[in-house]
Coordinates of C-alpha atoms and ligand atoms in Angstrom, one line a residue:
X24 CA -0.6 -13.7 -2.1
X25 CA -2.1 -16.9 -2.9
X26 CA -1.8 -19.3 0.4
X27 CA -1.0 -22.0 -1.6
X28 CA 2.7 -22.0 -1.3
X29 CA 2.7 -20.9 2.1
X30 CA 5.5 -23.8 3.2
X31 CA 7.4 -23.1 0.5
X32 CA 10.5 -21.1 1.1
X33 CA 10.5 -17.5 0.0
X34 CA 14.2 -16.1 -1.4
X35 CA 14.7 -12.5 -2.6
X36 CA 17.0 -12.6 -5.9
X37 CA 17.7 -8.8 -7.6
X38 CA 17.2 -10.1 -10.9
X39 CA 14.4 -10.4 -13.9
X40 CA 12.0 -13.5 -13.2
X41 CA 10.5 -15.2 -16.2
X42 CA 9.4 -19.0 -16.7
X43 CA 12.4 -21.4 -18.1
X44 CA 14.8 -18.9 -16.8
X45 CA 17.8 -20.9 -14.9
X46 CA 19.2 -19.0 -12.4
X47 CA 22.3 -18.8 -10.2
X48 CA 21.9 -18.6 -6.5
X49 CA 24.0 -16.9 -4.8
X50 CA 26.5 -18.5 -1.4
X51 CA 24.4 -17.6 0.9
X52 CA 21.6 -18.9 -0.5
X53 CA 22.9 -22.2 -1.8
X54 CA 24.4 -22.8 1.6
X55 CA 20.8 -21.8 3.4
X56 CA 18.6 -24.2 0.7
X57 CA 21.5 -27.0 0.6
X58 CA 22.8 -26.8 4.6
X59 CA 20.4 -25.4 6.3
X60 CA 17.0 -26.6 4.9
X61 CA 18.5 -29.9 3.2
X62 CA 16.7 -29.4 -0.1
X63 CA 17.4 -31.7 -3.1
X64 CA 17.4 -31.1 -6.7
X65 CA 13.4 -31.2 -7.5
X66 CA 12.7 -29.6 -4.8
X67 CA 10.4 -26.1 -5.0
X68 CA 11.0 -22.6 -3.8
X69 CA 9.3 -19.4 -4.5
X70 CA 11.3 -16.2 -5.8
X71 CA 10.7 -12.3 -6.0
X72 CA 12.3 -9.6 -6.9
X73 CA 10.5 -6.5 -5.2
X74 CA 9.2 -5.8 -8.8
X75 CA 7.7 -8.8 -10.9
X76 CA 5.8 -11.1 -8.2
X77 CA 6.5 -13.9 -6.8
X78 CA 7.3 -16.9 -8.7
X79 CA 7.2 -20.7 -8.2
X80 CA 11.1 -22.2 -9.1
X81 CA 12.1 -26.1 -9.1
X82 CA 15.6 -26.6 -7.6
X83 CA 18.0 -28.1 -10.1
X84 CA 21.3 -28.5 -8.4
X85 CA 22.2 -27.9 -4.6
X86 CA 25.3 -28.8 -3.1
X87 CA 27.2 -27.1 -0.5
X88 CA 28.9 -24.6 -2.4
X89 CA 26.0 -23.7 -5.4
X90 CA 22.6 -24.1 -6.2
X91 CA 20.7 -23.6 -9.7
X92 CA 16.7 -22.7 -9.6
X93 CA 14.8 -23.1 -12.9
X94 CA 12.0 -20.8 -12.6
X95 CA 8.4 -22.7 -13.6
X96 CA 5.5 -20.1 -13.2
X97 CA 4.3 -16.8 -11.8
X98 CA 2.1 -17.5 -8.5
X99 CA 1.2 -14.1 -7.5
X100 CA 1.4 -10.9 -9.4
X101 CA 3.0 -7.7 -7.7
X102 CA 0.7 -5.8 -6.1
X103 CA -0.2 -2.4 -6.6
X104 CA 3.5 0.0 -5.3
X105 CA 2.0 1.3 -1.6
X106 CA 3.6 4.6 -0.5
X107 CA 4.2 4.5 3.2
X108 CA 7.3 6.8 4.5
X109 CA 9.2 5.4 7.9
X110 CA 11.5 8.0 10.0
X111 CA 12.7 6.5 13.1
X112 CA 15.2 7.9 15.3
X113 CA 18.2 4.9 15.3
X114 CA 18.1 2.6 18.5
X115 CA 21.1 0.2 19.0
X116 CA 21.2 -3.0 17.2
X117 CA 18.9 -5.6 17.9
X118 CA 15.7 -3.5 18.7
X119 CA 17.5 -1.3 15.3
X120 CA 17.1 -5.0 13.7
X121 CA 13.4 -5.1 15.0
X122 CA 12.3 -1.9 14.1
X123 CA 13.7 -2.6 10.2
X124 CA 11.8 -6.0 10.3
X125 CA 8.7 -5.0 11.7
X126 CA 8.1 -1.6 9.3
X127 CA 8.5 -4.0 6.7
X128 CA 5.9 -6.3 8.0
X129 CA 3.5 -3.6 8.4
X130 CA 4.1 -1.9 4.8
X131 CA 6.3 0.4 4.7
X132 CA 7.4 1.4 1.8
X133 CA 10.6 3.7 2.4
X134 CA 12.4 3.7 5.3
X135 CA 14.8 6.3 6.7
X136 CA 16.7 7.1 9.5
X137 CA 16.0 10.5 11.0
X138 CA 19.2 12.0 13.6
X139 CA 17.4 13.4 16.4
X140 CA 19.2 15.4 19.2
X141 CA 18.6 12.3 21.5
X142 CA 19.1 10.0 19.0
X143 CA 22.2 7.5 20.7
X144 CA 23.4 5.7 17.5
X145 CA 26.9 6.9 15.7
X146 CA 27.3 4.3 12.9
X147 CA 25.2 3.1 11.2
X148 CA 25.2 -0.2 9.1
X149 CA 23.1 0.5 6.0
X150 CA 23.8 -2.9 4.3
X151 CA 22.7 -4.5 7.9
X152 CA 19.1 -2.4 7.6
X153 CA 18.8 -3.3 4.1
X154 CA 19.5 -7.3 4.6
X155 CA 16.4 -6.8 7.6
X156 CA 14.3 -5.8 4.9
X157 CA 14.9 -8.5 2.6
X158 CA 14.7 -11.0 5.1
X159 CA 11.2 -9.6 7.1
X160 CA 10.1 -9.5 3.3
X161 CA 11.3 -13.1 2.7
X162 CA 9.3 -14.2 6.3
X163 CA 6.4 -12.2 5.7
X164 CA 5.4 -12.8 1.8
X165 CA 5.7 -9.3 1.3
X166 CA 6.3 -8.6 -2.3
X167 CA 7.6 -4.5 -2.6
X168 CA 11.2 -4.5 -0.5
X169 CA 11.1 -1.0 1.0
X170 CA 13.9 1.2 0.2
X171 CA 16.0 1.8 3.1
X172 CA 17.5 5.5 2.5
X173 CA 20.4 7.1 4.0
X174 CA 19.9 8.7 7.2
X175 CA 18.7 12.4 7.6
X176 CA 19.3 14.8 10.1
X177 CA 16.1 15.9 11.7
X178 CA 16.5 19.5 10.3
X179 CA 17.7 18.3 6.6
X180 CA 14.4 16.2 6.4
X181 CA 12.1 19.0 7.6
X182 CA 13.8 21.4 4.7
X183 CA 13.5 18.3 2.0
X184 CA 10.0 17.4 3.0
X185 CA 7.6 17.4 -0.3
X186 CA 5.2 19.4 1.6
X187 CA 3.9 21.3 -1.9
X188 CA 0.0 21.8 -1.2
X189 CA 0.0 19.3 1.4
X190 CA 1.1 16.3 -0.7
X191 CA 2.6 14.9 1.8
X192 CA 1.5 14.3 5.8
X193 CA 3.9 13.7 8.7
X194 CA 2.2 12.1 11.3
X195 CA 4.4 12.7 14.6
X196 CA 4.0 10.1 17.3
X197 CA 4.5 12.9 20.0
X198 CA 5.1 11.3 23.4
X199 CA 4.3 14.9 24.6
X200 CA 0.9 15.0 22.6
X201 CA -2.6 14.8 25.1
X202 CA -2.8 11.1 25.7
X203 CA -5.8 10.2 23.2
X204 CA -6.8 7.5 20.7
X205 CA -5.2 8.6 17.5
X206 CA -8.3 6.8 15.4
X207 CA -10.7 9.5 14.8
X208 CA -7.5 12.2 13.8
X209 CA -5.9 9.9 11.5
X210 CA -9.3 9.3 9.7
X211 CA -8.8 13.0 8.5
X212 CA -6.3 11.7 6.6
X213 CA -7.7 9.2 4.6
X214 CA -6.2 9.5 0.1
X215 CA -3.4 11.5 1.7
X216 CA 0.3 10.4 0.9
X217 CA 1.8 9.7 4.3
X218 CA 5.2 9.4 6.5
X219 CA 5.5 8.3 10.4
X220 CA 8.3 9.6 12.0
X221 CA 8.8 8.1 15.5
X222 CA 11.8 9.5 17.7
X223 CA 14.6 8.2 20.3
X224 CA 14.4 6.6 23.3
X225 CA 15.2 9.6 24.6
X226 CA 12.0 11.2 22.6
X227 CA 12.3 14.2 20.8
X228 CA 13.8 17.5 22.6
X229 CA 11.4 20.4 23.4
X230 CA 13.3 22.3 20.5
X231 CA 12.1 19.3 17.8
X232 CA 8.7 19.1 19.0
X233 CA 8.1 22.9 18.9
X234 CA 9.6 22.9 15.8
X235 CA 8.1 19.8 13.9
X236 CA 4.8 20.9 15.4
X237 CA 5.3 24.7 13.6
X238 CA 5.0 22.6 10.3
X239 CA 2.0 22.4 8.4
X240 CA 2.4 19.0 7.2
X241 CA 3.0 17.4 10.6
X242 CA 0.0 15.8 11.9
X243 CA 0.9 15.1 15.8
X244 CA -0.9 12.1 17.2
X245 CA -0.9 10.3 20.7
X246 CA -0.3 6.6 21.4
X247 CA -2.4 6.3 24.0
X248 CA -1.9 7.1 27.7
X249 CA 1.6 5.0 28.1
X250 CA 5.1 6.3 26.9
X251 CA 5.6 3.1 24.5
X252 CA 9.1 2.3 24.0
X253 CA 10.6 3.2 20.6
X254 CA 10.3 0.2 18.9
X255 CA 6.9 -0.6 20.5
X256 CA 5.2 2.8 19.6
X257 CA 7.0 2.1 15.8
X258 CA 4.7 -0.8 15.1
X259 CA 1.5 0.4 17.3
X260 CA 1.9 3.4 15.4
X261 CA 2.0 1.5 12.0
X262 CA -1.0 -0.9 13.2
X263 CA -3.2 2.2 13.4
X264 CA -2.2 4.1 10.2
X265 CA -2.5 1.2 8.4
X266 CA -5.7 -0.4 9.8
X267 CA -7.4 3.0 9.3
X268 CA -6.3 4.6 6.4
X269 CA -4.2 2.3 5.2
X270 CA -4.1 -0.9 3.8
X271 CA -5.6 -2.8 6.0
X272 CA -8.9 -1.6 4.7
Ligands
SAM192 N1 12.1 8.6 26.9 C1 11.0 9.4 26.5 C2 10.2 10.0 27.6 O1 10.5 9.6 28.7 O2 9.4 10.9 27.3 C3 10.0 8.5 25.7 C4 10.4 8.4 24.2 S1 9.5 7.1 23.6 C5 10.3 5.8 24.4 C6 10.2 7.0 21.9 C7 9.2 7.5 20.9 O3 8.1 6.7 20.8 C8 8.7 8.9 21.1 O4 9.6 9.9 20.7 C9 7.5 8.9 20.2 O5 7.8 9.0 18.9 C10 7.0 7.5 20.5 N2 6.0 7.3 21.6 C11 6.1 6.6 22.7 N3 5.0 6.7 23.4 C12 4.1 7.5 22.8 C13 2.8 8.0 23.0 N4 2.2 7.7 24.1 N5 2.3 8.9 22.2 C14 2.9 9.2 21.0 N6 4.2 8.8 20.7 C15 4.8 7.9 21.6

């Protein structure tokens, strides 16, 4: 992503993007460009859609109730689709909020929620998890908007995983794994598709970890000698994978 427009503000819009295309913002938008950031017609923003880069638009109307964007020229293309799986075990909101926000940050691609036995969330608010994507993606110039997919039970994703000749690997932050550095295990791993599963604040029971770790596509790694909280072991976890075989490189 060129640096160039780094000031610029970034806004997600679910539509095609091509130049002299005039485009519609939505409330929320209108209110955030016109209210919030005080932008007048003339002023620049930079759209994406997840699918066609990111392109440079001129503001042609804002008031408090609409604005109008005319789209002037692409400024970066869309990189190559990455393929980086995310299973966390729900926490409650705001860390839920976090953990969304930062997998996004750190590239991943598709994120699900996994029910574990310890797992302490009932409900959970999809549309919520989906609007923490868009908006880590709109913060963080990142380009692909992971999918956020509907939870999973623990069991259900084991039985669904694409494990066909090893297609796939799990990697398993295992708080119950020898306390080691997981660098030199995860380079084993390096072309392979990948998920990371991390599990409750409660961690996993002995049941899941006996039974994740009887699976030939889990790949079980430590964090290091310290039980990291959820959240925190999510985006160590993700530092790691994707500064060693992942796209960081
Ligand atoms: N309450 C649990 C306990 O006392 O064992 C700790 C669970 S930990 C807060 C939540 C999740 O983070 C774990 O299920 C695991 O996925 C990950 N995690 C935390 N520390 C880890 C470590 N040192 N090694 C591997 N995974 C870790």
């Amino acid at each position: 992503m060129p640096r160039a427009h780094k000031k610029l503000q970034r806004l997600f819009v679910d539509t095609g993007l091509s130049a002299g295309l005039i485009l519609d913002l939505d409330k929320n938008q209108a209110n955030y460009l016109g209210n919030v950031l005080r932008l007048k017609p003339g002023a620049n923003v930079i759209l994406f859609n997840g699918r066609d880069g990111a392109w440079l638009a001129e503001l042609t109307e804002a008031s408090r109730k609409s604005a109008a964007v005319r789209i002037v020229e692409q400024t970066a293309q869309q990189p190559a689709p990455a393929d980086l799986w995310y299973g966390f075990a729900p926490l409650k909101s705001a860390r839920l909020d976090y953990m969304v926000q930062k997998a996004t940050e750190m590239g991943a691609t598709r994120i699900q929620p996994v029910i574990t036995a310890h797992t302490q969330v009932n409900r959970l608010k999809m549309d919520r998890l989906r609007a923490n994507t868009v908006e880590a993606a709109e913060q963080c110039e990142v380009l692909q908007v992971p999918d956020v997919l509907d939870e999973i039970s623990l069991s259900d994703l084991i039985d669904a995983w694409p494990d066909a000749h090893g297609e796939r690997i799990l990697i398993l932050a295992d708080e119950g794994e020898q306390a080691a550095s997981p660098t030199e295990k995860l380079g084993e791993l390096a072309g392979k598709k990948l998920g990371l599963l991390i599990g409750p604040e409660g961690g996993f029971s002995e049941e899941e970890r006996t039974l994740l770790r009887a699976q030939p596509f889990v790949f079980p790694i430590s964090l290091g000698p310290r039980i990291l909280r959820a959240d925190t072991a999510a985006v160590a976890a993700l530092a790691v994978i994707q500064s060693i075989i992942g796209d960081w490189r």
